[in-house]
Structures are given as structure tokens and as C-alpha cells.
């Protein structure tokens, strides 16, 4: 049965809205893994509820952890996590979630029997080779180089060299479970630069908060000592990457959007939106209070193009590209060749969909060049990519007749997206 396209609403007037955001996907899925491997029961509060988070919960349950919900709302839940011995014989569905396909196989290598993995059709195309080779080098057996595959432990841990230029998640995935490897792990990266360093920092900080010893003093080398992972009671920050399309709406419409509870200090890459959106013509203000702040972005309706290296914050590329397509001067996005291995080839998808609407976007070796050109309505394909769908919504604010294909794919990290978008436009 084909689902009708979503007519992206245009904004008749400048937006003026406060948009509270549910928890970060990246923090939620790390916190759940650490809780499931911890030395006792713990709590993950204000965890995100979304397809990627649900897949992580199902995977950890299949591997023997107990996760019980409380304080449930459609977007958020507190998980009470009781670790158990890691159980073999499980089948894990990774969906299209990078965090599940890269963070869970190292846990599976601790199980008392084989664990099989598969995912969505496109998940079979996402890069996995370096982390699977690393697990083999550390002692596990794995029967393929991409999904589907079966992991059979045990592993001993130790030293491994890999090329993590395709995804920071290869490093994060190994580190998250490594305290439970008999010898811990020393990971050396050899190759072009590792993207998404803030996400690696997030892993290191969350491990240290769980009393795991991590040495990251040498560039491109990470050492995790074997030992217990402390059970904790943690609260997940709002998802700052999911703030991107809402804050972009302020620039597109010449309005103002406030995100409550923006953390004062964070490893989330979405924090870079403050600088990026300022460069594109917005004013960014923080109203400080204990530990966090309300962040307000105000636009003028005119968007300035930028020349930006987004290697560290690749997740933000679809929103920045959507803004660039509406800007008055050209934009060059660099440093994001690894986006070809994301939910879809995001560089090809963004260029194709912007050009389909009459725009002028060109793929480069490691990014995009987007030049100003008037856009017209049409179908904006999402390629099962949540951030493509939200990029279409941003363009549709100004361009009448944009129809986003499969808006439901936003459920990967923000199931309430369409309702929140409408509420933002209706709020005054
Ligand atoms: O570790 C994480 O939570 C993530 C790391 C990044 O992956 P890549 O380094 O593969 O870009 C990011 O794009 C992804 O959305 C989430
Ligand atoms: C790349 C992304 O996700 P994943 O965790 O599936 O890699 C993303 O959310 O932009």
C-alpha cells in the first residue's frame, strides 16, 4: 500500500515558537549499552523513544538484560536496567541504526553462544568491515564483512589497528564494551581523518562517568582498561541534532525558535549549530539557568551561504544543505565524504533532491557546492533517511508545493516530527 506524500507546510508568517526536544539518540543508545553491561541495576532517564532507541532496547533484551519502563510519554521513557549474563542464540535487528549495528556486535562477542545480526535492505550496504575485522583481531569469529553476519565469541581483547575514516562509530562501538574484554582494548586508527570526533568524545566521557579508565592522550589512539562499568542513574540531554530543522525554520521565515534545556556544556555535535547558524545570518542568544539554557535563534528571512568543513558534525549536513538551497550566496560544504555511508548516500541524495526542485547543487569529492537558484515545488524523496525528510520540510517552509516522500521515516530519531512541525507553525 503506498502512503501519500506529506505536503510540507509553507510558513505564511515568521515562526515564533518554543520547541522542547526529546532525548538524544546518541546519548540514549550509549547509556543503554553501558547500563546493560554495568555491575548492577541502573536507570536511564528521559531516554529517547524512537525506532533506533527501540531497536537498541530489543537488542539488549535479546542479549539478556532486563529493561523496564516508567514515566512513559510518547517521546520519552525512564528505563530501569538490570544487567544479566550476555546470552547467545539471539537474533538482533539493527534496522538502519548505525548505533545498533556498530555498538552491539562487540557485546555479542561476550555472549555464551553465536548472535546473528541483520537489518533493513540499505543497512546491508553501510560500512562494517573495519569493526568486524577488529573484533576478529581481538578473538571473535564473524562470518561476513557486512550485514547480515553472525558473531561468535569469546574474545580476549588487546591491541587492534583499524581505519575509522568511514565512521567514528567503529571506535565508539569497540570502546563501549571494551572494559568487559579480558584484556580491555587499545585501538589505533590508521587512515584519513576520523569523522565525528565529538561523538568519540561523548563515548569517552560517558565511559569515564561510569568509572572506566580511558586514555585518549595520544591522537588517534584510545586505550580502555578492563574492569567493572559502574551502575548509574543518568539523565539524557535533549537531541541537539534534531533541533537543527526547527532552528533552521527561524532563518527561513525570519522568525524566532527557542529550544529549552540546551546544555551549557555538551559533546553533542548539534551544539555547533550556534556558530553555523550565526554564520548563515541568524542571531543566537542563550538565557542561562542552572546547568542549561533556553537557546533562541532569530532569523532575518535572508540566509547567507557558508564555506564550512562539517567533518566533525556530519549529522547537520542535510539541514545546512536545505538552508543553503534557500540562501542568497553560494555554500560549500567540505569534509563529509563519509556521509556516503550514512542512512543513504547523503551527498548524492541532497544534490538530486535539491536539483529536482530546480536548484543548483553539485557533489564534490568530499561534500557539496550549492548555488542560489529559485526553487519550485515537487516531490522531495527521503531515501528512508530521517534527515533527508526533515531537510525537505525546511525547504517546503518557503517553496510552495514541496511534497516529502515517507515523512514517517523521521521515526528513526523523532517519531513526533510532523506533529511538532505543525505545532511550531501554529504557535504564536
Ligand atoms: O556515535 C554516534 O552516536 C553517531 C556518530 C556519527 O556517525 P559517523 O561517524 O558514522 O558519521 C553520527 O553521524 C551518527 O548519527 C551518530
Ligand atoms: C548518521 C546517522 O545515524 P546512524 O546512527 O544510523 O549512523 C544520523 O542520525 O544522522
Short mmCIF file of C-alpha atoms and ligand atoms in Angstrom, two decimals:
data_model
loop_
_atom_site.label_atom_id
_atom_site.label_comp_id
_atom_site.label_asym_id
_atom_site.label_seq_id
_atom_site.Cartn_x
_atom_site.Cartn_y
_atom_site.Cartn_z
CA UNK A 1 0.00 0.00 0.00
CA UNK A 2 1.53 3.31 -0.97
CA UNK A 3 1.47 6.07 1.64
CA UNK A 4 0.64 9.58 0.36
CA UNK A 5 3.44 12.12 0.31
CA UNK A 6 3.45 14.73 3.09
CA UNK A 7 2.58 18.21 1.83
CA UNK A 8 5.25 20.28 3.55
CA UNK A 9 3.54 23.32 5.07
CA UNK A 10 4.71 26.75 3.92
CA UNK A 11 5.10 29.43 6.58
CA UNK A 12 2.76 32.33 5.87
CA UNK A 13 4.33 34.41 8.64
CA UNK A 14 7.59 34.30 10.66
CA UNK A 15 7.63 31.42 13.13
CA UNK A 16 7.63 32.21 16.83
CA UNK A 17 7.78 29.01 18.84
CA UNK A 18 9.31 27.15 21.75
CA UNK A 19 10.13 23.55 20.81
CA UNK A 20 11.07 21.14 23.63
CA UNK A 21 13.01 18.21 22.18
CA UNK A 22 13.12 14.58 23.32
CA UNK A 23 16.38 12.89 24.32
CA UNK A 24 19.50 12.49 22.20
CA UNK A 25 19.68 9.29 20.17
CA UNK A 26 23.44 9.10 20.62
CA UNK A 27 23.35 9.60 24.40
CA UNK A 28 20.35 7.27 24.83
CA UNK A 29 21.90 4.36 22.96
CA UNK A 30 25.28 4.73 24.68
CA UNK A 31 23.63 4.98 28.12
CA UNK A 32 21.55 1.87 27.46
CA UNK A 33 24.62 -0.15 26.39
CA UNK A 34 26.61 0.96 29.44
CA UNK A 35 23.66 0.22 31.76
CA UNK A 36 23.24 -3.27 30.27
CA UNK A 37 26.95 -4.05 30.84
CA UNK A 38 27.17 -2.43 34.28
CA UNK A 39 27.98 -4.03 37.64
CA UNK A 40 24.42 -3.59 38.96
CA UNK A 41 20.97 -2.15 38.21
CA UNK A 42 20.82 1.44 36.90
CA UNK A 43 18.41 3.97 35.43
CA UNK A 44 18.44 5.86 32.12
CA UNK A 45 16.06 8.81 32.50
CA UNK A 46 14.39 10.81 29.71
CA UNK A 47 15.62 8.27 27.20
CA UNK A 48 14.51 8.85 23.63
CA UNK A 49 11.69 6.71 22.29
CA UNK A 50 12.22 6.23 18.56
CA UNK A 51 12.93 3.44 16.12
CA UNK A 52 16.71 3.49 16.76
CA UNK A 53 16.24 3.52 20.53
CA UNK A 54 13.58 0.78 20.39
CA UNK A 55 15.94 -1.38 18.31
CA UNK A 56 18.67 -0.91 20.93
CA UNK A 57 16.27 -1.87 23.73
CA UNK A 58 15.20 -5.00 21.84
CA UNK A 59 18.82 -5.96 21.13
CA UNK A 60 19.90 -5.60 24.77
CA UNK A 61 16.87 -7.58 25.97
CA UNK A 62 17.66 -10.33 23.44
CA UNK A 63 21.19 -10.45 24.88
CA UNK A 64 19.94 -10.95 28.41
CA UNK A 65 19.45 -7.53 30.06
CA UNK A 66 16.16 -6.58 31.73
CA UNK A 67 14.78 -3.16 30.80
CA UNK A 68 11.62 -1.92 32.50
CA UNK A 69 9.95 1.38 31.58
CA UNK A 70 8.47 4.06 33.81
CA UNK A 71 7.44 7.71 33.33
CA UNK A 72 6.45 6.94 29.74
CA UNK A 73 5.31 9.63 27.31
CA UNK A 74 5.13 9.24 23.51
CA UNK A 75 8.65 10.67 23.16
CA UNK A 76 10.40 9.77 26.39
CA UNK A 77 10.81 6.99 28.95
CA UNK A 78 12.84 6.14 32.05
CA UNK A 79 14.49 2.73 31.64
CA UNK A 80 15.28 0.68 34.74
CA UNK A 81 18.04 -1.61 33.52
CA UNK A 82 19.15 -4.83 35.22
CA UNK A 83 22.20 -6.39 33.56
CA UNK A 84 22.39 -10.15 33.08
CA UNK A 85 24.94 -12.61 31.73
CA UNK A 86 25.29 -11.91 27.99
CA UNK A 87 23.20 -14.59 26.27
CA UNK A 88 23.95 -16.25 22.93
CA UNK A 89 21.39 -17.59 20.49
CA UNK A 90 19.85 -14.15 19.93
CA UNK A 91 18.91 -12.55 16.59
CA UNK A 92 19.44 -8.78 16.53
CA UNK A 93 17.59 -6.47 14.11
CA UNK A 94 19.74 -3.37 13.56
CA UNK A 95 17.12 -1.68 11.35
CA UNK A 96 19.04 1.20 9.76
CA UNK A 97 20.62 2.24 13.06
CA UNK A 98 24.38 2.80 12.94
CA UNK A 99 24.47 2.77 16.72
CA UNK A 100 22.90 -0.71 16.86
CA UNK A 101 24.94 -2.25 14.03
CA UNK A 102 28.26 -0.85 15.44
CA UNK A 103 27.68 -0.82 19.23
CA UNK A 104 26.02 -4.25 19.68
CA UNK A 105 28.39 -6.71 17.89
CA UNK A 106 31.14 -6.13 20.48
CA UNK A 107 28.60 -7.01 23.22
CA UNK A 108 27.62 -10.10 21.25
CA UNK A 109 31.26 -11.19 21.31
CA UNK A 110 30.86 -11.50 25.12
CA UNK A 111 27.92 -13.94 24.78
CA UNK A 112 27.93 -17.61 25.60
CA UNK A 113 26.91 -18.54 22.02
CA UNK A 114 26.53 -17.13 18.50
CA UNK A 115 24.46 -13.96 17.90
CA UNK A 116 23.10 -13.15 14.44
CA UNK A 117 22.57 -9.63 13.04
CA UNK A 118 20.58 -8.25 10.12
CA UNK A 119 18.83 -5.01 9.27
CA UNK A 120 16.96 -3.02 6.61
CA UNK A 121 17.94 -3.59 2.96
CA UNK A 122 20.08 -0.45 2.93
CA UNK A 123 21.71 -1.38 6.25
CA UNK A 124 23.44 -4.21 4.37
CA UNK A 125 25.27 -1.53 2.38
CA UNK A 126 26.51 0.52 5.35
CA UNK A 127 30.23 0.10 6.12
CA UNK A 128 31.01 -2.54 8.76
CA UNK A 129 34.31 -4.09 7.59
CA UNK A 130 36.73 -2.24 9.90
CA UNK A 131 34.85 -3.01 13.14
CA UNK A 132 34.21 -6.64 12.18
CA UNK A 133 37.90 -7.10 11.26
CA UNK A 134 38.84 -5.50 14.59
CA UNK A 135 36.59 -7.91 16.51
CA UNK A 136 38.22 -10.81 14.63
CA UNK A 137 41.67 -9.50 15.53
CA UNK A 138 40.53 -9.38 19.18
CA UNK A 139 39.48 -13.05 19.06
CA UNK A 140 35.84 -13.27 17.82
CA UNK A 141 34.63 -15.21 14.77
CA UNK A 142 32.39 -13.43 12.23
CA UNK A 143 31.14 -14.96 9.00
CA UNK A 144 30.68 -11.90 6.75
CA UNK A 145 32.01 -8.38 6.17
CA UNK A 146 28.66 -6.56 6.27
CA UNK A 147 25.12 -7.28 7.47
CA UNK A 148 23.88 -10.00 7.72
CA UNK A 149 26.51 -11.68 9.91
CA UNK A 150 26.89 -13.87 12.98
CA UNK A 151 29.28 -13.06 15.82
CA UNK A 152 30.72 -15.90 17.89
CA UNK A 153 32.81 -15.14 20.93
CA UNK A 154 34.59 -15.21 23.16
CA UNK A 155 37.21 -12.56 22.54
CA UNK A 156 40.21 -11.68 24.60
CA UNK A 157 40.66 -8.03 23.64
CA UNK A 158 44.09 -6.45 23.28
CA UNK A 159 45.53 -4.20 20.58
CA UNK A 160 43.99 -3.51 17.22
CA UNK A 161 44.60 -1.14 14.30
CA UNK A 162 41.70 -0.06 12.11
CA UNK A 163 40.72 2.60 9.58
CA UNK A 164 37.86 4.58 11.17
CA UNK A 165 37.65 7.24 8.43
CA UNK A 166 34.33 5.71 7.33
CA UNK A 167 32.64 6.09 10.73
CA UNK A 168 33.53 7.19 14.23
CA UNK A 169 31.11 4.51 15.41
CA UNK A 170 33.77 1.82 14.75
CA UNK A 171 35.83 3.36 17.57
CA UNK A 172 32.87 4.13 19.85
CA UNK A 173 31.43 0.62 19.41
CA UNK A 174 34.65 -1.10 20.43
CA UNK A 175 35.24 1.26 23.36
CA UNK A 176 31.75 0.94 24.86
CA UNK A 177 32.13 -2.80 25.60
CA UNK A 178 35.91 -2.93 25.98
CA UNK A 179 36.03 -2.72 29.78
CA UNK A 180 34.37 -6.15 29.73
CA UNK A 181 37.01 -7.66 27.39
CA UNK A 182 39.54 -9.67 29.48
CA UNK A 183 42.43 -7.51 28.20
CA UNK A 184 40.48 -4.30 27.52
CA UNK A 185 41.38 -2.71 24.22
CA UNK A 186 43.92 -0.41 22.59
CA UNK A 187 42.56 0.97 19.31
CA UNK A 188 44.87 2.65 16.82
CA UNK A 189 43.40 4.48 13.86
CA UNK A 190 45.39 4.44 10.60
CA UNK A 191 43.96 6.24 7.59
CA UNK A 192 42.32 9.54 6.59
CA UNK A 193 40.90 11.61 9.49
CA UNK A 194 38.22 10.06 11.72
CA UNK A 195 34.91 11.99 11.37
CA UNK A 196 32.52 12.98 14.17
CA UNK A 197 35.17 13.46 16.90
CA UNK A 198 32.56 14.93 19.29
CA UNK A 199 30.79 11.56 19.20
CA UNK A 200 34.04 9.83 20.20
CA UNK A 201 34.42 12.39 22.99
CA UNK A 202 30.85 11.54 24.05
CA UNK A 203 31.84 7.87 24.32
CA UNK A 204 34.99 8.68 26.31
CA UNK A 205 33.13 10.99 28.71
CA UNK A 206 30.28 8.55 29.30
CA UNK A 207 32.77 5.71 29.95
CA UNK A 208 34.69 7.88 32.42
CA UNK A 209 31.45 8.84 34.14
CA UNK A 210 30.90 5.08 34.60
CA UNK A 211 34.34 4.82 36.24
CA UNK A 212 36.02 3.13 33.27
CA UNK A 213 39.66 4.12 32.74
CA UNK A 214 40.15 5.55 29.23
CA UNK A 215 43.38 7.01 27.87
CA UNK A 216 42.88 9.22 24.81
CA UNK A 217 46.00 11.35 25.38
CA UNK A 218 47.61 10.32 22.07
CA UNK A 219 45.84 11.40 18.86
CA UNK A 220 44.09 8.51 17.06
CA UNK A 221 44.80 6.04 19.91
CA UNK A 222 42.28 5.02 22.54
CA UNK A 223 43.01 2.65 25.45
CA UNK A 224 40.18 1.23 27.58
CA UNK A 225 41.29 -0.71 30.69
CA UNK A 226 39.42 -3.87 31.68
CA UNK A 227 37.27 -3.53 34.79
CA UNK A 228 33.74 -3.01 36.05
CA UNK A 229 31.36 -0.48 34.46
CA UNK A 230 29.66 1.37 37.32
CA UNK A 231 25.87 1.20 37.51
CA UNK A 232 24.44 4.73 37.44
CA UNK A 233 21.34 6.89 37.35
CA UNK A 234 21.73 9.12 34.29
CA UNK A 235 19.52 11.67 32.53
CA UNK A 236 19.66 12.05 28.76
CA UNK A 237 20.14 15.54 27.22
CA UNK A 238 17.73 16.80 24.53
CA UNK A 239 18.73 15.85 20.97
CA UNK A 240 20.55 18.88 19.59
CA UNK A 241 20.89 17.39 16.11
CA UNK A 242 17.13 17.13 15.97
CA UNK A 243 17.00 20.81 16.93
CA UNK A 244 18.52 21.61 13.53
CA UNK A 245 15.41 21.72 11.30
CA UNK A 246 13.41 23.67 13.91
CA UNK A 247 16.17 26.27 14.36
CA UNK A 248 16.52 26.43 10.58
CA UNK A 249 12.85 27.45 10.42
CA UNK A 250 13.77 30.67 12.23
CA UNK A 251 16.24 31.57 9.45
CA UNK A 252 13.91 30.59 6.59
CA UNK A 253 10.91 32.54 7.89
CA UNK A 254 12.66 35.45 9.62
CA UNK A 255 11.21 34.28 12.92
CA UNK A 256 12.43 33.02 16.29
CA UNK A 257 12.64 29.48 17.68
CA UNK A 258 13.57 28.62 21.26
CA UNK A 259 14.85 25.20 22.38
CA UNK A 260 14.55 24.74 26.17
CA UNK A 261 17.20 22.93 28.23
CA UNK A 262 20.11 23.43 25.81
CA UNK A 263 23.04 22.03 27.82
CA UNK A 264 25.71 24.54 28.81
CA UNK A 265 28.47 22.03 28.06
CA UNK A 266 27.92 19.05 25.82
CA UNK A 267 29.68 16.65 23.46
CA UNK A 268 26.69 16.62 21.11
CA UNK A 269 27.65 17.85 17.63
CA UNK A 270 24.39 19.80 17.44
CA UNK A 271 25.98 22.41 19.70
CA UNK A 272 27.88 23.57 16.59
CA UNK A 273 24.56 24.90 15.26
CA UNK A 274 25.13 28.03 17.34
CA UNK A 275 28.16 29.01 15.24
CA UNK A 276 26.91 27.64 11.93
CA UNK A 277 23.56 29.40 12.06
CA UNK A 278 25.23 32.64 13.15
CA UNK A 279 27.46 32.41 10.03
CA UNK A 280 24.32 31.96 7.94
CA UNK A 281 22.79 35.19 9.22
CA UNK A 282 20.99 34.32 12.45
CA UNK A 283 21.30 35.78 15.93
CA UNK A 284 21.76 33.22 18.69
CA UNK A 285 21.00 34.01 22.33
CA UNK A 286 21.17 31.93 25.49
CA UNK A 287 19.03 32.54 28.53
CA UNK A 288 21.17 30.86 31.20
CA UNK A 289 19.89 28.95 34.18
CA UNK A 290 21.10 26.01 36.26
CA UNK A 291 23.16 23.67 34.09
CA UNK A 292 21.29 24.51 30.91
CA UNK A 293 19.83 27.38 28.96
CA UNK A 294 16.99 28.26 26.63
CA UNK A 295 18.58 28.75 23.23
CA UNK A 296 16.84 31.18 20.89
CA UNK A 297 17.72 31.53 17.23
CA UNK A 298 16.31 34.56 15.39
CA UNK A 299 16.47 34.91 11.64
CA UNK A 300 16.00 37.80 9.23
CA UNK A 301 14.47 35.81 6.38
CA UNK A 302 17.68 36.25 4.41
CA UNK A 303 20.14 33.35 4.54
CA UNK A 304 23.85 33.74 3.79
CA UNK A 305 25.76 30.85 2.23
CA UNK A 306 28.83 29.48 4.05
CA UNK A 307 32.06 27.64 3.37
CA UNK A 308 32.19 25.04 6.13
CA UNK A 309 34.05 21.84 7.00
CA UNK A 310 31.38 19.65 8.61
CA UNK A 311 33.55 16.56 9.21
CA UNK A 312 33.07 16.82 12.98
CA UNK A 313 29.33 17.40 12.73
CA UNK A 314 28.28 15.49 9.60
CA UNK A 315 24.80 14.83 11.00
CA UNK A 316 23.99 18.52 10.49
CA UNK A 317 24.70 18.44 6.74
CA UNK A 318 21.14 17.82 5.45
CA UNK A 319 19.76 20.82 7.36
CA UNK A 320 22.67 23.08 6.37
CA UNK A 321 22.22 21.99 2.73
CA UNK A 322 18.49 22.79 2.88
CA UNK A 323 19.29 26.27 4.20
CA UNK A 324 21.98 26.67 1.53
CA UNK A 325 19.42 25.89 -1.18
CA UNK A 326 17.42 28.92 0.06
CA UNK A 327 20.42 31.22 0.58
CA UNK A 328 21.32 34.34 -1.41
CA UNK A 329 25.02 33.41 -1.77
CA UNK A 330 26.77 30.10 -2.57
CA UNK A 331 27.66 27.44 0.01
CA UNK A 332 30.50 24.96 0.02
CA UNK A 333 30.31 22.00 2.44
CA UNK A 334 33.56 20.07 2.88
CA UNK A 335 34.95 17.13 4.90
CA UNK A 336 31.90 14.84 4.71
CA UNK A 337 32.79 12.07 2.24
CA UNK A 338 31.75 9.61 4.97
CA UNK A 339 28.11 10.71 4.53
CA UNK A 340 28.05 8.37 1.52
CA UNK A 341 27.83 5.53 4.08
CA UNK A 342 25.02 7.03 6.17
CA UNK A 343 21.29 6.12 6.02
CA UNK A 344 21.67 6.75 2.29
CA UNK A 345 24.42 8.35 0.21
CA UNK A 346 23.51 11.77 1.61
CA UNK A 347 25.68 13.73 -0.82
CA UNK A 348 24.01 12.15 -3.85
CA UNK A 349 20.55 12.35 -2.26
CA UNK A 350 20.84 16.03 -1.32
CA UNK A 351 22.18 17.04 -4.75
CA UNK A 352 19.48 15.03 -6.55
CA UNK A 353 16.57 16.32 -4.48
CA UNK A 354 17.67 19.98 -4.46
CA UNK A 355 18.19 19.86 -8.24
CA UNK A 356 14.82 18.14 -8.75
CA UNK A 357 13.21 21.26 -7.26
CA UNK A 358 15.12 23.43 -9.76
CA UNK A 359 18.12 24.17 -7.51
CA UNK A 360 21.82 24.12 -8.29
CA UNK A 361 23.65 21.57 -6.12
CA UNK A 362 26.78 19.74 -7.11
CA UNK A 363 28.56 16.85 -5.42
CA UNK A 364 32.28 17.23 -4.84
CA UNK A 365 34.74 14.57 -3.68
CA UNK A 366 34.04 15.32 -0.04
CA UNK A 367 30.93 17.49 0.05
CA UNK A 368 28.56 19.74 -1.85
CA UNK A 369 28.52 23.09 -3.61
CA UNK A 370 25.09 24.72 -3.57
CA UNK A 371 24.43 27.92 -5.52
CA UNK A 372 21.40 30.20 -5.25
CA UNK A 373 18.66 29.46 -7.75
CA UNK A 374 14.87 29.85 -7.37
CA UNK A 375 13.18 26.59 -6.37
CA UNK A 376 9.80 25.19 -7.37
CA UNK A 377 7.52 22.61 -5.77
CA UNK A 378 7.83 18.88 -6.38
CA UNK A 379 8.39 15.57 -4.61
CA UNK A 380 11.35 15.50 -2.19
CA UNK A 381 12.47 11.87 -1.80
CA UNK A 382 13.67 10.81 1.62
CA UNK A 383 15.51 7.53 0.85
CA UNK A 384 14.41 6.18 4.27
CA UNK A 385 16.63 8.89 5.78
CA UNK A 386 15.11 10.87 8.64
CA UNK A 387 17.38 13.85 8.00
CA UNK A 388 16.51 13.94 4.27
CA UNK A 389 12.82 14.09 5.24
CA UNK A 390 13.38 16.99 7.63
CA UNK A 391 15.52 18.80 5.03
CA UNK A 392 12.53 18.63 2.66
CA UNK A 393 10.35 20.16 5.38
CA UNK A 394 12.80 23.08 5.79
CA UNK A 395 12.75 23.86 2.04
CA UNK A 396 8.96 23.50 1.99
CA UNK A 397 8.59 26.33 4.51
CA UNK A 398 9.40 28.75 1.71
CA UNK A 399 8.75 26.81 -1.53
CA UNK A 400 5.06 26.04 -2.15
CA UNK A 401 4.17 22.55 -3.35
CA UNK A 402 7.03 20.54 -1.79
CA UNK A 403 5.82 17.02 -1.00
CA UNK A 404 8.05 14.92 1.26
CA UNK A 405 8.01 11.22 0.47
CA UNK A 406 7.79 8.94 3.56
CA UNK A 407 7.74 11.56 6.31
CA UNK A 408 7.21 8.60 8.67
CA UNK A 409 10.90 7.78 8.30
CA UNK A 410 11.56 10.59 10.82
CA UNK A 411 10.56 7.96 13.42
CA UNK A 412 14.20 6.81 13.30
CA UNK A 413 15.02 9.51 15.83
CA UNK A 414 11.92 11.75 16.19
CA UNK A 415 8.57 9.98 15.74
CA UNK A 416 6.67 13.17 16.60
CA UNK A 417 8.39 15.25 13.91
CA UNK A 418 5.38 16.04 11.68
CA UNK A 419 3.16 16.95 14.64
CA UNK A 420 5.91 19.08 16.22
CA UNK A 421 6.49 20.86 12.89
CA UNK A 422 2.81 21.71 12.53
CA UNK A 423 2.64 22.84 16.16
CA UNK A 424 5.68 25.09 15.62
CA UNK A 425 3.96 26.75 12.66
CA UNK A 426 0.68 27.18 14.54
CA UNK A 427 2.26 28.55 17.71
CA UNK A 428 2.28 32.32 18.15
O1 LIG B 1 28.12 7.65 17.61
C1 LIG B 1 27.07 8.22 17.29
O2 LIG B 1 26.08 8.29 18.04
C2 LIG B 1 27.00 8.82 15.96
C3 LIG B 1 28.16 9.07 15.25
C4 LIG B 1 28.17 9.68 13.90
O3 LIG B 1 28.43 8.64 12.99
P1 LIG B 1 29.55 8.72 11.81
O4 LIG B 1 30.87 8.94 12.46
O5 LIG B 1 29.40 7.42 11.12
O6 LIG B 1 29.14 9.89 10.97
C5 LIG B 1 26.83 10.33 13.59
O7 LIG B 1 26.78 10.72 12.23
C6 LIG B 1 25.68 9.41 13.93
O8 LIG B 1 24.47 10.00 13.61
C7 LIG B 1 25.67 9.14 15.41
C1 LIG B 2 24.11 9.04 10.58
C2 LIG B 2 23.07 8.97 11.41
O1 LIG B 2 22.64 7.87 12.09
P1 LIG B 2 23.29 6.47 12.48
O2 LIG B 2 23.33 6.45 13.97
O3 LIG B 2 22.33 5.45 11.93
O4 LIG B 2 24.65 6.39 11.84
C3 LIG B 2 22.23 10.18 11.70
O5 LIG B 2 21.36 10.09 12.59
O6 LIG B 2 22.40 11.23 11.04
#
